């Protein structure tokens, strides 16, 4: 870690106590970190996401701000240098909602901007236990005034439409007129183009059609439609201003001036407040959002009414609600670790952002960057199913269900996409999308990643296994599994050249440093699991819900012949293997390539994708991320420990981890293989990936898959948790440097707590029916709530 | 062939005599064929290319016109949906020069436009023997006037800057005022976007900076600069108008009105001529071009002076010069065939357009569409070296030399490109370019076609072999061969997985329906030949020109160690082969793919690239064009006839010939293998590819590679001509339906004529030293000029 006094405070030892691991603190001010901190201090509630920019803005950094509504996007044609048939036609980009927190501040006519004057004190604290962002600013203006500003901000976890800001201004020195222009601002922001494919393009709001644009005293309302997609976005704001040392002695209300922009995309109210030294002004700003496509869509009148109700409560009451919601979250979802406050902080930070970013309503999912930035244009990827879903599945299964319901909701788009790819029946899910249509403009690392279909089926099986939610499987899951399974016979074939084995050519696996290969091991193995599950599900549905089965099979024209074809394809699936080395081959030709010349690759040439042409990269044995190794984790029961070891030993040295989806999987496998130092090393990468900005791009948004991976590292890595057909297994270890860890999981209606310290592992059933499980291969049962089993950790303590 | 009365006249039998095979005739008028005929009737001289659009234009078809200067292009950034490192940054697009032939005609205020009124008679004749385009129009205007227009047009083969038009207007019925506004027009033309990757984007002249814009009586001048590339383009025009029945009785000169556009990109002079019935008006328009980058770059004053000189001569004198130039061309380059006037016409049409399109000056080459349209954006491809060069090499070797000099001239760009691809030394030629920089926006079928380096080296060897031009090889060729050879060790490796053989992975061969494969047979075999030739050339240069060798090797840091590395790589080159079937494999994994389902592919789904996603195509055994089969032709001496037969039999049924580069190669191989019907069938495709618009896209320009392929079919196919280390070989056959054929070739200073009829083959030495050659394996010598050897054709007559 580099020393940077402006970096979020990283506790150095456990003596920091409570606040260290629950708080992210920025001390002082650094314009260089403005974008990064805007991500780290972002707030969200699964619907609204608000970047942690300063209310008063910062000169030259307008493009760093952003407010998003999950699932709300605009669309524009993708421009190709050279087009071809079936390319994704339109991009979808998460839309910018009106900024809720914009304040233009002037002190005696001088703009408050931290680039000017002198920052005497500046501190921001993201309180993850409370769900609040605190700020203290003491700033000397160029003409000598000293302004003190204390503020709090929350995006409500209780009222999903609500963003709340609370400000307290005072002058510590001098007197003067404070002008506060508080806005709802949806004016387009120009952002530069980037050479980095991982950066979303600047949000271009050329297709905004304003329909509501009111400033009425301190009440603001703004509405506009996205012409390209039809989404209507509305926002209203109300202000409560109090002058004087406390509310008891409030001066008479001040009437603000209305400010409306010409183009109809910004409304504001401006207060002009003569201030004497130490005479505070308190302003609370209530902002409510709605859009036309979500369950909370409401009329302007409804919003106004709702606003009035909200304004009956003060900030403090909302803050209490917020804290209660966070407490409930942490109670079920926290992973407590002892001995390394820095990792503890990173871990909580990651879980906090996952919780803030995950969609709670139909048709919304969790973006690669959550709701913290428009990197990757706000798209949803397979990250949701493979990296993120387990955390929710075992802590808040309803949210996991919503993630999977999203896939069902875009099934028609996936069917249409399959037709474009000459796949005669079934569905092909988009590699990246918001609304369902394929948005990948580079098919070799997009559409060619056909494994997404299998990933989704895998997640559905996992969800059902962990919850027993038959209703979901019957009414939604089965259809997704069947339709997506049809991909494999369409793109694969029984290859006479490989003894009739079922081969799948011209695909790209998870590793994006290898593209368009034949028989990617991960893809084939996952397709095999997918087809097997589809066959199983066919019979399950017939047995469990014969009427539903009959109607669904009729609707899909699904016949026993097709099922037997699936069975045969799965049975004959070709899994490339190198006999001499006894390793799985990432694909047919992986061994035919020379190893990447790591020794002569300068450190600043990573990630390779920013310094080498794809042809240079693809020609070599080099992996961006776990590929074969990921299959060894996801389908771990199919492979012996010896096999996993040989594969890991072969692929790990070839892997750059240029993708943030890689280190967590390596940590889990390393743990399973007893590579305790590596397990710990990779975990450290993962746990503080964004906090320490390891990949130098957190300014574009957090890495939600990696955050999900943090949970995986702890629960599936160190604690060795697996679920196989309802059978829960653990094989806990304690990584070096930790004194203990503890977490809860929900499985099939039970709530179980696992606590590991240097001597013991303790299992405790907190809720639900008796639970049989295995510990290191030993079968155990927790008979009733509060039942506890305590075992020695001997031998599983990392050295 | 479909019947279409508006199609260029296709002679039905040999009774048509001379005109049928030398003329392309359009009878009547069809707006549907406007774009197509604009291509077919294009004129050019290697520098200027003028599309065969109507002088008066046609409503709604403005974008079909075009005038180009070889090597003159503008540039604009390529937009990618998703960027990656090393992608081609800018596109280069052949620029539109000022249109020389634009006439706005009005008759009593009514625009002359063939969409309106009635076309009583319309005929255009491209006289390939004269190098002229003739036109006759008789048109009844909506208000009843009958206008007669006879015109001739030429792009001078003698004065490369000159375009000349000659018009004779008269009224057959009625009297009225004829308004003729004759322009130089460089105003940008809007053209729509196309989904077809083979269509160039509309010419966007947003970066035009006018610097000259004069209309002075009947003298016009226009100059503008292309901001993106710095090219300055100038044009001047002069008019000579004559009224009355003949020039003797000419009325006094009429002073035209000057017309200048606001934006400075169009100048014109307008004549208002009261016409009585049958009182003709004759107008001759002289247009001269210059640009800032070619040897003829001249000042405006020079151009004006040059114009004055030109105008001292009448059209007829230029027409005579033109005919003389054409006669000289045909004398050396014609291939006469008997028995099939339709094929004869096609063959001559193809050679005619090659001659019109090929660059004559340093830095210019021949575009995929010649100078007949902006399809493929005017780019130069490998087409030049592999498909087109042989025609010039054996008929006008100086033009072949210029094609190769072009590659030397862009060597620095190719070096820079190699660095972008992490190739530490040497050069990688752009897959498509004008100025030298890579312009391919789709690298899997662009940059990945590394074989272009070997193709260029092959052409240099071929050129030297056929001409003995040691100076070229020493001063230019060797450097290109060495620098381009360095690619192979950089992208290939000695593969322990293939017994240490030298393998080249992640390339695309000529077949663009298979991409990014390992060990493409064509690429590896051509790379092997390239490396071997480079080694040979190293020693040749040391022996022939030790000083030059020493300085060049020093300049390139070329060491004996590197040469021995080349030797070893060539020696150990891996050429994929399937033992069971005893066929060459197109690439390592070709047999692993299922065969394309041709039986269930609708006829209207070809070309496949317009109806299937690349992933669908790449996954199958299906070839767009000759790939392995092309290697069997180019490197024919390396393979037995039995081997060629097995390979051809395997690949031919898998080939769609969706590329126009395919049929000619198949014809040649079929001929060699005795597949006489196939040889004839493919030749027919090739010979009239554009005339009959087989690929439905000739409207975007002719297919010069295919035109070159026509010559290859005759000379290297039917006549079986090969050259191996200066040794000329023939094995002539006479395809069914032909009564005879005859052509001349130049080899190492000799001019030889080959004539084949149904009984005999006759070789005649027309010029030069004695020539030893082989005929069907039999060694023969032509001892002195006019020496003739006549042999029986027995057994080589196709049945």
PDB file of N, CA, C and O in Angstrom, chain A residues 162-203:
ATOM      1  N   UNK A 162     -36.145   7.895  -1.817  1.00  0.00           N
ATOM      2  CA  UNK A 162     -35.706   9.080  -1.076  1.00  0.00           C
ATOM      3  C   UNK A 162     -34.190   9.240  -0.927  1.00  0.00           C
ATOM      4  O   UNK A 162     -33.493   8.311  -0.547  1.00  0.00           O
ATOM      5  N   UNK A 163     -33.747  10.458  -1.231  1.00  0.00           N
ATOM      6  CA  UNK A 163     -32.383  10.875  -0.895  1.00  0.00           C
ATOM      7  C   UNK A 163     -32.490  12.080   0.035  1.00  0.00           C
ATOM      8  O   UNK A 163     -33.307  12.973  -0.211  1.00  0.00           O
ATOM      9  N   UNK A 164     -31.668  12.086   1.052  1.00  0.00           N
ATOM     10  CA  UNK A 164     -31.808  13.114   2.068  1.00  0.00           C
ATOM     11  C   UNK A 164     -30.452  13.725   2.382  1.00  0.00           C
ATOM     12  O   UNK A 164     -29.469  12.998   2.536  1.00  0.00           O
ATOM     13  N   UNK A 165     -30.428  15.043   2.432  1.00  0.00           N
ATOM     14  CA  UNK A 165     -29.197  15.741   2.775  1.00  0.00           C
ATOM     15  C   UNK A 165     -29.481  16.736   3.898  1.00  0.00           C
ATOM     16  O   UNK A 165     -30.534  17.384   3.888  1.00  0.00           O
ATOM     17  N   UNK A 166     -28.548  16.858   4.745  1.00  0.00           N
ATOM     18  CA  UNK A 166     -28.723  17.736   5.889  1.00  0.00           C
ATOM     19  C   UNK A 166     -27.450  18.570   6.040  1.00  0.00           C
ATOM     20  O   UNK A 166     -26.353  18.005   6.108  1.00  0.00           O
ATOM     21  N   UNK A 167     -27.587  19.896   6.024  1.00  0.00           N
ATOM     22  CA  UNK A 167     -26.411  20.766   6.041  1.00  0.00           C
ATOM     23  C   UNK A 167     -26.502  21.738   7.216  1.00  0.00           C
ATOM     24  O   UNK A 167     -27.589  22.252   7.518  1.00  0.00           O
ATOM     25  N   UNK A 168     -25.362  22.016   7.778  1.00  0.00           N
ATOM     26  CA  UNK A 168     -25.307  23.072   8.804  1.00  0.00           C
ATOM     27  C   UNK A 168     -24.137  23.972   8.448  1.00  0.00           C
ATOM     28  O   UNK A 168     -22.977  23.554   8.464  1.00  0.00           O
ATOM     29  N   UNK A 169     -24.475  25.196   8.071  1.00  0.00           N
ATOM     30  CA  UNK A 169     -23.458  26.180   7.681  1.00  0.00           C
ATOM     31  C   UNK A 169     -23.249  27.179   8.806  1.00  0.00           C
ATOM     32  O   UNK A 169     -24.226  27.608   9.428  1.00  0.00           O
ATOM     33  N   UNK A 170     -22.023  27.563   8.993  1.00  0.00           N
ATOM     34  CA  UNK A 170     -21.810  28.737   9.837  1.00  0.00           C
ATOM     35  C   UNK A 170     -20.502  29.412   9.457  1.00  0.00           C
ATOM     36  O   UNK A 170     -19.649  28.802   8.809  1.00  0.00           O
ATOM     37  N   UNK A 171     -20.378  30.663   9.866  1.00  0.00           N
ATOM     38  CA  UNK A 171     -19.133  31.391   9.625  1.00  0.00           C
ATOM     39  C   UNK A 171     -18.351  31.426  10.928  1.00  0.00           C
ATOM     40  O   UNK A 171     -18.855  31.891  11.946  1.00  0.00           O
ATOM     41  N   UNK A 172     -17.134  30.910  10.878  1.00  0.00           N
ATOM     42  CA  UNK A 172     -16.308  30.969  12.083  1.00  0.00           C
ATOM     43  C   UNK A 172     -15.599  32.304  12.165  1.00  0.00           C
ATOM     44  O   UNK A 172     -15.129  32.713  13.225  1.00  0.00           O
ATOM     45  N   UNK A 173     -15.506  32.937  11.050  1.00  0.00           N
ATOM     46  CA  UNK A 173     -14.756  34.194  11.005  1.00  0.00           C
ATOM     47  C   UNK A 173     -15.398  35.078   9.956  1.00  0.00           C
ATOM     48  O   UNK A 173     -15.706  34.622   8.856  1.00  0.00           O
ATOM     49  N   UNK A 174     -15.600  36.327  10.274  1.00  0.00           N
ATOM     50  CA  UNK A 174     -16.180  37.267   9.317  1.00  0.00           C
ATOM     51  C   UNK A 174     -17.687  37.120   9.262  1.00  0.00           C
ATOM     52  O   UNK A 174     -18.282  36.171   9.770  1.00  0.00           O
ATOM     53  N   UNK A 175     -18.320  38.069   8.679  1.00  0.00           N
ATOM     54  CA  UNK A 175     -19.751  37.967   8.411  1.00  0.00           C
ATOM     55  C   UNK A 175     -19.929  38.211   6.930  1.00  0.00           C
ATOM     56  O   UNK A 175     -19.065  38.777   6.264  1.00  0.00           O
ATOM     57  N   UNK A 176     -21.047  37.762   6.408  1.00  0.00           N
ATOM     58  CA  UNK A 176     -21.234  37.922   4.970  1.00  0.00           C
ATOM     59  C   UNK A 176     -22.516  37.257   4.528  1.00  0.00           C
ATOM     60  O   UNK A 176     -23.254  36.679   5.333  1.00  0.00           O
ATOM     61  N   UNK A 177     -22.753  37.365   3.255  1.00  0.00           N
ATOM     62  CA  UNK A 177     -23.977  36.782   2.702  1.00  0.00           C
ATOM     63  C   UNK A 177     -23.629  35.423   2.090  1.00  0.00           C
ATOM     64  O   UNK A 177     -22.774  35.327   1.210  1.00  0.00           O
ATOM     65  N   UNK A 178     -24.312  34.414   2.634  1.00  0.00           N
ATOM     66  CA  UNK A 178     -24.135  33.076   2.068  1.00  0.00           C
ATOM     67  C   UNK A 178     -25.256  32.843   1.063  1.00  0.00           C
ATOM     68  O   UNK A 178     -26.429  32.943   1.404  1.00  0.00           O
ATOM     69  N   UNK A 179     -24.875  32.575  -0.157  1.00  0.00           N
ATOM     70  CA  UNK A 179     -25.870  32.267  -1.172  1.00  0.00           C
ATOM     71  C   UNK A 179     -25.845  30.759  -1.395  1.00  0.00           C
ATOM     72  O   UNK A 179     -24.801  30.168  -1.658  1.00  0.00           O
ATOM     73  N   UNK A 180     -27.013  30.146  -1.248  1.00  0.00           N
ATOM     74  CA  UNK A 180     -27.134  28.687  -1.445  1.00  0.00           C
ATOM     75  C   UNK A 180     -28.116  28.468  -2.580  1.00  0.00           C
ATOM     76  O   UNK A 180     -29.299  28.795  -2.446  1.00  0.00           O
ATOM     77  N   UNK A 181     -27.629  27.952  -3.673  1.00  0.00           N
ATOM     78  CA  UNK A 181     -28.549  27.615  -4.761  1.00  0.00           C
ATOM     79  C   UNK A 181     -28.621  26.101  -4.827  1.00  0.00           C
ATOM     80  O   UNK A 181     -27.682  25.425  -5.242  1.00  0.00           O
ATOM     81  N   UNK A 182     -29.747  25.587  -4.369  1.00  0.00           N
ATOM     82  CA  UNK A 182     -29.911  24.129  -4.263  1.00  0.00           C
ATOM     83  C   UNK A 182     -30.734  23.653  -5.448  1.00  0.00           C
ATOM     84  O   UNK A 182     -31.824  24.155  -5.706  1.00  0.00           O
ATOM     85  N   UNK A 183     -30.219  22.660  -6.171  1.00  0.00           N
ATOM     86  CA  UNK A 183     -30.799  22.304  -7.467  1.00  0.00           C
ATOM     87  C   UNK A 183     -31.213  20.841  -7.571  1.00  0.00           C
ATOM     88  O   UNK A 183     -30.788  19.987  -6.793  1.00  0.00           O
ATOM     89  N   UNK A 184     -32.054  20.606  -8.556  1.00  0.00           N
ATOM     90  CA  UNK A 184     -32.187  19.287  -9.175  1.00  0.00           C
ATOM     91  C   UNK A 184     -31.613  19.498 -10.571  1.00  0.00           C
ATOM     92  O   UNK A 184     -32.150  20.300 -11.339  1.00  0.00           O
ATOM     93  N   UNK A 185     -30.573  18.785 -10.888  1.00  0.00           N
ATOM     94  CA  UNK A 185     -29.861  19.121 -12.125  1.00  0.00           C
ATOM     95  C   UNK A 185     -29.662  17.881 -12.991  1.00  0.00           C
ATOM     96  O   UNK A 185     -28.957  16.947 -12.603  1.00  0.00           O
ATOM     97  N   UNK A 186     -30.292  17.904 -14.143  1.00  0.00           N
ATOM     98  CA  UNK A 186     -30.117  16.791 -15.091  1.00  0.00           C
ATOM     99  C   UNK A 186     -29.455  17.261 -16.374  1.00  0.00           C
ATOM    100  O   UNK A 186     -29.547  16.596 -17.410  1.00  0.00           O
ATOM    101  N   UNK A 187     -28.778  18.407 -16.292  1.00  0.00           N
ATOM    102  CA  UNK A 187     -28.084  18.899 -17.490  1.00  0.00           C
ATOM    103  C   UNK A 187     -27.014  17.898 -17.900  1.00  0.00           C
ATOM    104  O   UNK A 187     -26.300  17.375 -17.055  1.00  0.00           O
ATOM    105  N   UNK A 188     -26.923  17.640 -19.198  1.00  0.00           N
ATOM    106  CA  UNK A 188     -25.906  16.682 -19.651  1.00  0.00           C
ATOM    107  C   UNK A 188     -24.509  17.142 -19.256  1.00  0.00           C
ATOM    108  O   UNK A 188     -24.211  18.337 -19.255  1.00  0.00           O
ATOM    109  N   UNK A 189     -23.687  16.178 -18.931  1.00  0.00           N
ATOM    110  CA  UNK A 189     -22.301  16.469 -18.565  1.00  0.00           C
ATOM    111  C   UNK A 189     -21.404  15.894 -19.639  1.00  0.00           C
ATOM    112  O   UNK A 189     -21.526  14.733 -20.004  1.00  0.00           O
ATOM    113  N   UNK A 190     -20.539  16.707 -20.157  1.00  0.00           N
ATOM    114  CA  UNK A 190     -19.576  16.233 -21.153  1.00  0.00           C
ATOM    115  C   UNK A 190     -18.496  15.432 -20.470  1.00  0.00           C
ATOM    116  O   UNK A 190     -17.897  15.873 -19.501  1.00  0.00           O
ATOM    117  N   UNK A 191     -18.247  14.255 -20.963  1.00  0.00           N
ATOM    118  CA  UNK A 191     -17.114  13.471 -20.447  1.00  0.00           C
ATOM    119  C   UNK A 191     -16.271  13.045 -21.620  1.00  0.00           C
ATOM    120  O   UNK A 191     -16.786  12.761 -22.691  1.00  0.00           O
ATOM    121  N   UNK A 192     -14.981  13.030 -21.434  1.00  0.00           N
ATOM    122  CA  UNK A 192     -14.070  12.683 -22.517  1.00  0.00           C
ATOM    123  C   UNK A 192     -14.176  11.210 -22.879  1.00  0.00           C
ATOM    124  O   UNK A 192     -14.672  10.386 -22.125  1.00  0.00           O
ATOM    125  N   UNK A 193     -13.698  10.884 -24.081  1.00  0.00           N
ATOM    126  CA  UNK A 193     -13.602   9.494 -24.522  1.00  0.00           C
ATOM    127  C   UNK A 193     -12.387   8.856 -23.844  1.00  0.00           C
ATOM    128  O   UNK A 193     -11.402   9.520 -23.552  1.00  0.00           O
ATOM    129  N   UNK A 194     -12.462   7.573 -23.624  1.00  0.00           N
ATOM    130  CA  UNK A 194     -11.325   6.879 -23.035  1.00  0.00           C
ATOM    131  C   UNK A 194     -10.864   5.767 -23.957  1.00  0.00           C
ATOM    132  O   UNK A 194     -11.647   5.182 -24.682  1.00  0.00           O
ATOM    133  N   UNK A 195      -9.566   5.489 -23.909  1.00  0.00           N
ATOM    134  CA  UNK A 195      -9.006   4.363 -24.668  1.00  0.00           C
ATOM    135  C   UNK A 195      -9.263   3.045 -23.941  1.00  0.00           C
ATOM    136  O   UNK A 195      -9.106   1.982 -24.510  1.00  0.00           O
ATOM    137  N   UNK A 196      -9.622   3.149 -22.694  1.00  0.00           N
ATOM    138  CA  UNK A 196      -9.802   1.952 -21.877  1.00  0.00           C
ATOM    139  C   UNK A 196     -11.197   1.381 -22.113  1.00  0.00           C
ATOM    140  O   UNK A 196     -12.195   2.043 -21.840  1.00  0.00           O
ATOM    141  N   UNK A 197     -11.270   0.138 -22.624  1.00  0.00           N
ATOM    142  CA  UNK A 197     -12.593  -0.404 -22.940  1.00  0.00           C
ATOM    143  C   UNK A 197     -13.468  -0.613 -21.715  1.00  0.00           C
ATOM    144  O   UNK A 197     -14.663  -0.830 -21.839  1.00  0.00           O
ATOM    145  N   UNK A 198     -12.856  -0.546 -20.545  1.00  0.00           N
ATOM    146  CA  UNK A 198     -13.650  -0.806 -19.347  1.00  0.00           C
ATOM    147  C   UNK A 198     -14.371   0.437 -18.839  1.00  0.00           C
ATOM    148  O   UNK A 198     -15.217   0.354 -17.961  1.00  0.00           O
ATOM    149  N   UNK A 199     -14.039   1.584 -19.405  1.00  0.00           N
ATOM    150  CA  UNK A 199     -14.663   2.832 -19.000  1.00  0.00           C
ATOM    151  C   UNK A 199     -15.901   3.052 -19.849  1.00  0.00           C
ATOM    152  O   UNK A 199     -15.841   2.939 -21.060  1.00  0.00           O
ATOM    153  N   UNK A 200     -16.980   3.313 -19.250  1.00  0.00           N
ATOM    154  CA  UNK A 200     -18.166   3.660 -20.027  1.00  0.00           C
ATOM    155  C   UNK A 200     -17.946   4.995 -20.705  1.00  0.00           C
ATOM    156  O   UNK A 200     -17.175   5.834 -20.235  1.00  0.00           O
ATOM    157  N   UNK A 201     -18.568   5.184 -21.854  1.00  0.00           N
ATOM    158  CA  UNK A 201     -18.475   6.479 -22.513  1.00  0.00           C
ATOM    159  C   UNK A 201     -19.206   7.504 -21.669  1.00  0.00           C
ATOM    160  O   UNK A 201     -20.023   7.161 -20.827  1.00  0.00           O
ATOM    161  N   UNK A 202     -18.878   8.751 -21.863  1.00  0.00           N
ATOM    162  CA  UNK A 202     -19.543   9.819 -21.142  1.00  0.00           C
ATOM    163  C   UNK A 202     -21.038   9.747 -21.370  1.00  0.00           C
ATOM    164  O   UNK A 202     -21.501   9.343 -22.423  1.00  0.00           O
ATOM    165  N   UNK A 203     -21.773  10.100 -20.375  1.00  0.00           N
ATOM    166  CA  UNK A 203     -23.224  10.016 -20.499  1.00  0.00           C
ATOM    167  C   UNK A 203     -23.720  11.120 -21.423  1.00  0.00           C
ATOM    168  O   UNK A 203     -23.592  12.292 -21.126  1.00  0.00           O
TER     169      UNK A 203
END
